[in-house]
């Protein structure tokens, strides 16, 4: 008798802590008190459940014996039958079958034999004459597979056809791998009747608060019991396959990284790609229609009036034409080379600048403005009115008409823009400037050559894609 009480079983595993509680009642009597009451309808075949699945699991014996009012039930009688799960079926119950029924199961532990007992009170009612019963049919589930996630919540539905009336003799319950759902603390079931066009259906919901791995790939059975018969619907839980999701995520990440790599490669090699594309298109495309321009670029620079500016003049009059005109076919108008003596300078400059597709302004680090802080109407330095006018006309067209693109070229090192016109400072801030270095001997020669190769590629990138000489001319 000292073993009476509540017992808790705890098991720790990979899925966490599993805790089950059991109540043990030790009785000196052969039959314990019934903890529940079941009602049957007179004349309708029904079953009494043994409800000792935990005892059956101890030694896998299913030899159950039944007693009525603490007296053995004679199973040889045709009115009783007991199946392997301990269910006792009453083929045609009557008032004399009412009473307390006890299910006895023998179990052996550590060489000692025990007997587990559970009692049920049975009552008989006489509602059969007022009720029309129909054979129940399971609509769902029927050998279904439900995909779930371990550790998450899930709900299972059972839908069964009951008949045409909501009778209290129909019962719906769940079993999990042969055990009642009440044996698992994670499971809770409820059910109700619902009508559809005069037909009654039973809807049962089995809620799983936490899907354990032991619930996977085992039969979940929905039992529908009525006075006419019993039907069972079965489903199994299957863990969600994440491989497809992982593959999709990996593909998306790979595609994103590939796009980022392509974008970075394009930005890094943009100039080379554009120049290669232009070269390729010149071989396959026809001559383009003329845009009315005579020159590809107007070259504006400060003429050498001292030794320090001789480098600027040499670049504008010799190096620049050798690269752009002789090697790549561009047409340049260079003041000091292409203008004629005696021309009206202002008119010639205005007309020529508007006939060019680019304005190349060459700035030297040695050129200092004598009018720092003044407006653009004042020349940059003495006797340079012509240079100021070139830039004023070209920058006006570039900033107001978007008809002329300006290319700034710095020679000999950083240029101080503080004394230059605001329009030039704006162009510098907007698109920057190309830097050319004079080739020199010594350890920095290779670096200078590499820098100048990039300079020529960037200059050609900013020049028109097709030289003026390759345009069609109007007849």
XYZ file of C-alpha atoms in Angstrom:
475
model
C 0.000 0.000 0.000
C 2.988 2.315 0.447
C 3.401 2.490 -3.346
C 0.256 4.597 -3.732
C 0.966 8.011 -5.236
C 2.067 9.998 -8.293
C 5.157 8.923 -10.265
C 7.110 11.061 -12.732
C 9.326 9.605 -15.446
C 11.926 11.892 -17.032
C 14.013 11.102 -20.097
C 16.641 13.380 -21.578
C 17.558 13.055 -25.228
C 18.567 15.033 -28.318
C 15.047 16.476 -28.587
C 15.055 17.736 -24.995
C 13.451 16.606 -21.751
C 10.446 14.260 -21.806
C 8.421 14.091 -18.599
C 5.439 11.774 -18.020
C 3.344 11.542 -14.875
C 1.448 8.464 -13.706
C -0.869 7.869 -10.812
C -0.520 4.492 -9.085
C -3.302 3.159 -6.938
C -2.645 -0.039 -4.982
C -5.772 -1.706 -3.688
C -6.190 -4.589 -1.317
C -9.430 -5.358 -3.091
C -9.595 -7.282 -6.350
C -11.451 -4.459 -8.154
C -10.554 -0.741 -7.818
C -13.124 2.042 -7.942
C -14.128 3.150 -11.492
C -12.676 6.575 -12.482
C -15.095 7.014 -15.428
C -18.519 6.061 -16.698
C -19.447 4.874 -20.198
C -23.005 4.753 -21.497
C -24.243 2.286 -24.112
C -27.485 2.120 -26.038
C -29.599 -0.951 -25.489
C -29.355 -3.469 -28.315
C -26.467 -1.700 -30.123
C -23.058 -3.447 -30.310
C -20.309 -1.423 -28.591
C -16.951 -1.958 -26.897
C -15.390 -1.294 -23.494
C -11.741 -0.118 -23.748
C -9.165 -1.612 -21.387
C -7.045 1.582 -21.450
C -3.871 -0.047 -20.115
C -1.563 0.517 -23.078
C 1.350 1.460 -20.785
C 1.008 -1.919 -19.069
C 0.899 -3.728 -22.425
C 4.228 -2.108 -23.335
C 6.056 -3.508 -20.315
C 6.350 -7.087 -21.550
C 4.310 -6.964 -24.759
C 1.667 -9.293 -23.328
C -1.924 -8.565 -24.218
C -3.679 -11.258 -22.171
C -6.500 -9.205 -20.690
C -9.240 -10.575 -18.429
C -12.484 -8.838 -17.603
C -14.555 -8.894 -14.433
C -18.060 -7.592 -13.834
C -18.854 -6.423 -10.314
C -15.638 -8.199 -9.230
C -16.739 -11.504 -10.736
C -15.118 -13.098 -13.805
C -16.905 -12.541 -17.117
C -17.394 -15.766 -18.990
C -15.926 -15.047 -22.443
C -17.459 -18.200 -23.825
C -20.821 -16.470 -23.813
C -21.804 -15.168 -27.239
C -22.657 -11.713 -25.868
C -18.983 -10.964 -25.015
C -15.735 -11.016 -26.991
C -12.259 -9.643 -26.151
C -9.701 -8.696 -28.859
C -5.892 -8.590 -28.586
C -5.903 -4.945 -27.445
C -8.129 -5.791 -24.487
C -11.333 -4.283 -25.960
C -14.417 -6.136 -24.815
C -17.332 -5.983 -27.254
C -20.905 -6.387 -26.083
C -22.881 -7.637 -29.070
C -26.343 -6.673 -27.765
C -26.173 -4.932 -24.397
C -29.238 -4.858 -22.176
C -30.107 -3.461 -18.750
C -28.681 -6.541 -17.046
C -25.243 -5.721 -18.529
C -24.969 -2.495 -16.532
C -22.401 -2.509 -13.744
C -18.715 -2.033 -12.934
C -16.323 -3.711 -15.345
C -12.664 -4.258 -14.481
C -9.888 -5.036 -16.992
C -7.097 -7.159 -15.478
C -3.653 -7.509 -17.083
C -0.901 -9.739 -15.644
C 2.628 -8.374 -15.813
C 6.010 -9.766 -14.668
C 8.747 -7.433 -13.358
C 12.075 -8.574 -11.927
C 10.789 -12.110 -11.551
C 7.684 -11.062 -9.646
C 4.145 -11.184 -10.962
C 1.691 -8.315 -10.607
C -1.817 -7.611 -11.788
C -2.825 -4.184 -13.174
C -6.516 -3.330 -12.989
C -8.683 -0.501 -14.320
C -12.430 -0.224 -13.769
C -15.188 1.393 -15.853
C -18.798 1.949 -14.851
C -21.257 0.952 -17.600
C -24.793 2.308 -17.905
C -27.447 1.336 -20.443
C -29.945 3.791 -21.960
C -33.069 3.242 -24.046
C -32.669 5.921 -26.781
C -32.471 3.499 -29.677
C -36.139 3.811 -30.497
C -35.799 7.583 -30.970
C -32.625 7.545 -33.080
C -31.852 6.534 -36.659
C -28.202 5.421 -36.979
C -26.081 5.250 -40.113
C -22.827 3.471 -40.842
C -20.005 6.012 -40.167
C -17.560 6.783 -42.968
C -14.161 8.448 -42.682
C -13.780 11.285 -45.184
C -10.329 12.334 -44.039
C -7.684 11.061 -43.319
C -7.225 8.003 -45.502
C -3.590 6.921 -45.471
C -2.496 10.553 -45.656
C 0.984 11.987 -45.068
C 1.190 15.301 -43.191
C 4.433 17.299 -43.401
C 5.448 18.859 -40.077
C 8.467 20.505 -38.465
C 10.010 18.896 -35.405
C 9.687 21.097 -32.341
C 6.820 23.132 -33.804
C 3.070 23.088 -33.238
C 0.770 21.088 -35.527
C -2.930 20.323 -35.871
C -4.446 17.183 -37.380
C -8.012 17.082 -38.671
C -10.402 14.173 -38.860
C -13.681 14.420 -40.779
C -16.242 11.616 -40.666
C -19.778 11.113 -41.950
C -22.093 10.372 -39.021
C -25.594 10.229 -40.479
C -28.575 12.506 -40.230
C -28.777 13.237 -36.496
C -26.442 14.444 -33.787
C -26.617 11.505 -31.405
C -24.672 11.096 -28.190
C -23.829 7.500 -29.020
C -21.103 8.438 -31.531
C -17.556 8.754 -30.223
C -14.415 10.064 -31.950
C -10.974 9.560 -30.420
C -7.328 9.327 -31.522
C -4.591 6.754 -31.017
C -0.866 7.158 -31.712
C 0.943 3.962 -32.629
C -1.707 2.050 -30.680
C -1.660 4.338 -27.620
C -4.470 6.666 -26.641
C -3.764 10.314 -27.296
C -4.403 11.014 -23.593
C -1.197 9.116 -22.833
C 0.895 11.915 -24.362
C 1.033 15.284 -22.671
C 1.755 17.020 -26.015
C -1.573 15.851 -27.501
C -5.010 17.319 -26.941
C -8.093 16.483 -28.968
C -11.567 17.946 -29.312
C -14.460 17.265 -31.619
C -17.864 18.562 -32.621
C -20.764 17.971 -35.016
C -21.298 19.997 -38.157
C -24.139 19.955 -40.692
C -23.951 20.202 -44.469
C -27.232 20.069 -46.431
C -28.959 17.971 -43.800
C -26.029 15.570 -43.352
C -24.190 15.397 -40.042
C -20.401 15.142 -39.911
C -18.060 14.759 -36.980
C -14.986 16.974 -36.952
C -12.141 16.147 -34.587
C -8.968 18.201 -34.087
C -5.835 16.689 -32.569
C -3.526 19.482 -31.420
C 0.194 18.718 -31.013
C 1.832 21.380 -28.875
C 5.338 20.139 -29.695
C 6.056 17.669 -32.486
C 8.518 15.070 -31.194
C 10.575 12.759 -33.366
C 8.831 9.759 -31.857
C 5.643 10.982 -33.547
C 7.206 10.725 -37.018
C 6.326 7.836 -39.357
C 3.987 6.148 -36.871
C 0.229 5.694 -37.457
C -2.068 8.407 -36.117
C -5.528 6.811 -36.170
C -8.837 8.625 -35.888
C -11.495 6.226 -34.555
C -15.198 6.841 -35.170
C -17.442 4.602 -33.097
C -21.231 4.555 -33.381
C -23.931 2.067 -32.409
C -23.796 0.723 -35.964
C -20.060 0.155 -36.299
C -16.536 1.541 -36.178
C -14.339 3.198 -38.838
C -10.682 4.192 -38.642
C -8.799 6.834 -40.587
C -5.022 6.834 -40.598
C -2.279 9.349 -41.309
C 1.446 9.633 -40.687
C 3.665 12.582 -39.892
C 6.687 13.276 -42.046
C 9.429 15.778 -41.308
C 9.632 18.697 -43.728
C 12.368 18.319 -46.312
C 14.528 21.434 -46.112
C 16.922 20.385 -48.869
C 14.856 22.135 -51.537
C 14.718 25.336 -49.490
C 18.438 25.169 -48.800
C 19.105 24.629 -52.496
C 16.920 27.605 -53.418
C 18.635 29.823 -50.844
C 22.046 28.676 -52.071
C 21.079 29.384 -55.693
C 19.748 32.837 -54.763
C 22.906 33.661 -52.843
C 25.079 32.362 -55.677
C 23.109 34.374 -58.233
C 23.332 37.501 -56.055
C 27.071 37.068 -55.588
C 27.493 36.448 -59.298
C 25.563 39.633 -60.126
C 27.631 41.598 -57.623
C 30.818 40.154 -59.099
C 29.658 41.026 -62.622
C 28.725 44.545 -61.515
C 32.101 44.989 -59.809
C 33.914 43.576 -62.846
C 31.962 45.894 -65.145
C 32.806 48.923 -63.026
C 36.467 47.901 -62.859
C 36.798 47.059 -66.558
C 34.122 49.447 -67.845
C 36.543 51.505 -69.915
C 38.150 48.430 -71.531
C 34.766 46.876 -72.280
C 33.395 50.050 -73.873
C 36.512 50.520 -76.021
C 36.408 46.867 -77.110
C 32.733 47.182 -77.976
C 33.380 50.322 -80.062
C 36.192 48.588 -81.920
C 34.020 45.574 -82.627
C 31.070 47.657 -83.814
C 33.270 49.560 -86.281
C 33.911 46.298 -88.154
C 30.250 45.248 -88.387
C 28.199 48.451 -88.443
C 27.607 50.684 -91.410
C 28.632 54.323 -91.547
C 26.466 56.499 -89.329
C 24.629 59.617 -90.395
C 26.547 62.840 -89.882
C 25.730 64.976 -86.827
C 26.925 68.138 -88.565
C 30.179 68.405 -86.581
C 33.507 68.910 -88.387
C 35.834 68.065 -85.499
C 35.844 65.498 -82.721
C 37.438 67.848 -80.204
C 38.578 71.436 -79.708
C 41.871 71.517 -77.790
C 42.283 74.551 -75.517
C 45.528 75.122 -73.640
C 47.668 77.907 -72.252
C 50.349 78.707 -74.814
C 53.934 78.620 -73.624
C 55.229 82.061 -72.742
C 57.919 80.641 -70.440
C 59.940 77.462 -70.058
C 57.600 75.977 -67.434
C 54.666 75.855 -69.875
C 56.627 74.265 -72.734
C 55.492 70.840 -71.495
C 51.829 71.842 -71.944
C 52.429 73.041 -75.502
C 54.393 69.892 -76.363
C 51.545 67.702 -75.092
C 48.851 69.664 -76.963
C 50.702 70.088 -80.276
C 52.639 66.802 -80.527
C 51.693 64.016 -78.074
C 47.918 64.454 -78.200
C 47.661 64.509 -82.045
C 49.965 61.468 -82.343
C 47.662 59.397 -80.153
C 44.203 60.583 -81.138
C 44.663 61.578 -84.803
C 47.357 59.280 -86.141
C 46.527 56.109 -84.166
C 42.755 56.343 -83.706
C 41.545 58.578 -86.532
C 40.075 61.443 -84.513
C 39.929 64.963 -85.952
C 41.195 67.711 -83.623
C 41.156 71.509 -83.871
C 44.162 72.793 -81.978
C 44.532 76.527 -81.555
C 47.999 77.539 -82.604
C 48.132 74.796 -85.199
C 44.896 75.021 -87.175
C 43.975 78.732 -86.941
C 44.980 81.209 -89.651
C 46.626 84.613 -89.064
C 44.414 87.601 -89.570
C 41.133 85.872 -88.694
C 38.567 87.520 -86.485
C 39.528 85.574 -83.382
C 36.242 85.869 -81.452
C 34.079 84.849 -84.409
C 36.378 81.977 -85.430
C 36.535 80.604 -81.877
C 32.761 80.713 -81.379
C 32.068 79.064 -84.746
C 34.782 76.406 -84.368
C 33.825 75.398 -80.814
C 30.236 74.826 -81.974
C 31.542 72.584 -84.784
C 33.334 70.295 -82.291
C 31.884 67.368 -80.363
C 34.207 67.681 -77.363
C 36.145 70.473 -75.626
C 39.494 69.315 -74.219
C 40.847 71.832 -71.704
C 44.479 71.242 -70.767
C 45.488 72.647 -67.380
C 49.025 72.815 -66.052
C 50.071 72.851 -62.416
C 52.520 75.649 -63.343
C 49.786 77.984 -64.633
C 48.754 80.467 -61.945
C 45.842 82.837 -62.182
C 46.579 86.467 -61.538
C 42.930 87.199 -60.903
C 42.237 84.793 -58.019
C 38.928 85.539 -56.388
C 37.560 87.612 -59.304
C 34.709 86.848 -61.672
C 34.881 84.932 -64.931
C 34.744 88.148 -66.936
C 38.392 88.839 -65.985
C 41.112 86.941 -67.910
C 42.919 84.119 -66.139
C 46.284 85.766 -66.694
C 47.728 88.647 -68.643
C 47.444 88.478 -72.422
C 45.283 85.341 -72.318
C 41.986 86.846 -73.462
C 41.823 84.356 -76.300
C 42.104 81.367 -73.910
C 39.458 82.819 -71.612
C 37.081 83.319 -74.525
C 37.565 79.727 -75.732
C 36.658 78.362 -72.351
C 33.814 80.777 -71.837
C 32.162 79.790 -75.135
C 32.786 76.079 -74.653
C 31.670 75.948 -71.031
C 28.562 78.006 -71.824
C 27.506 75.483 -74.486
C 28.324 72.540 -72.191
C 26.422 73.864 -69.186
C 23.385 75.414 -70.903
C 22.804 73.486 -74.120
C 24.214 70.021 -73.263
C 25.597 70.053 -76.802
C 29.266 69.850 -75.879
C 31.075 67.616 -73.416
C 34.107 68.972 -71.577
C 37.213 66.875 -70.843
C 39.647 68.267 -68.264
C 43.286 67.167 -68.564
C 45.796 67.959 -65.824
C 49.528 67.959 -66.649
C 52.503 68.054 -64.345
C 50.746 67.354 -61.063
C 47.774 68.690 -59.068
C 46.128 71.867 -60.344
C 44.965 74.613 -58.008
C 41.353 75.352 -59.027
C 40.812 78.104 -56.468
C 41.790 80.810 -58.960
C 39.940 79.279 -61.898
C 36.389 80.138 -62.977
C 33.481 78.624 -61.052
C 32.305 76.838 -64.212
C 35.599 74.920 -64.372
C 35.384 74.084 -60.684
C 31.860 72.766 -61.285
C 33.063 70.513 -64.132
C 35.880 69.265 -61.894
C 33.465 68.401 -59.063
C 30.971 66.756 -61.417
C 33.198 64.480 -63.527
C 36.768 64.883 -62.293
C 39.846 65.301 -64.494
C 42.281 63.048 -66.359
C 45.901 63.163 -65.202
C 48.880 62.822 -67.574
C 52.454 62.449 -66.340
C 55.582 63.106 -68.302
C 57.562 59.852 -68.768
C 60.675 59.851 -66.629
C 63.693 57.663 -66.125
C 64.393 55.729 -62.927
C 62.406 53.523 -60.584
C 59.077 55.269 -61.308
C 59.250 54.881 -65.094
C 57.165 51.699 -65.214
C 54.517 53.161 -62.901
C 54.343 56.322 -65.041
C 53.944 54.316 -68.247
C 51.149 52.262 -66.692
C 49.430 55.419 -65.473
C 49.639 57.034 -68.922
C 48.240 53.884 -70.597
C 45.199 54.222 -68.352
C 45.102 57.945 -69.200
C 44.859 57.284 -72.954
C 42.182 54.615 -72.465
C 40.104 56.958 -70.317
C 40.578 59.811 -72.803
C 39.371 57.623 -75.681
C 36.455 56.506 -73.474
C 35.340 60.163 -73.102
C 35.866 60.887 -76.804
C 33.084 60.203 -79.362
C 32.564 56.497 -80.087
C 32.943 57.098 -83.852
C 35.469 59.608 -85.249
C 34.029 62.346 -87.444
C 35.832 60.917 -90.490
C 33.716 57.721 -90.350
C 30.367 59.515 -90.572
C 28.463 59.727 -93.858
C 28.552 63.067 -95.571
C 25.549 64.682 -97.162
C 25.582 65.004 -100.932
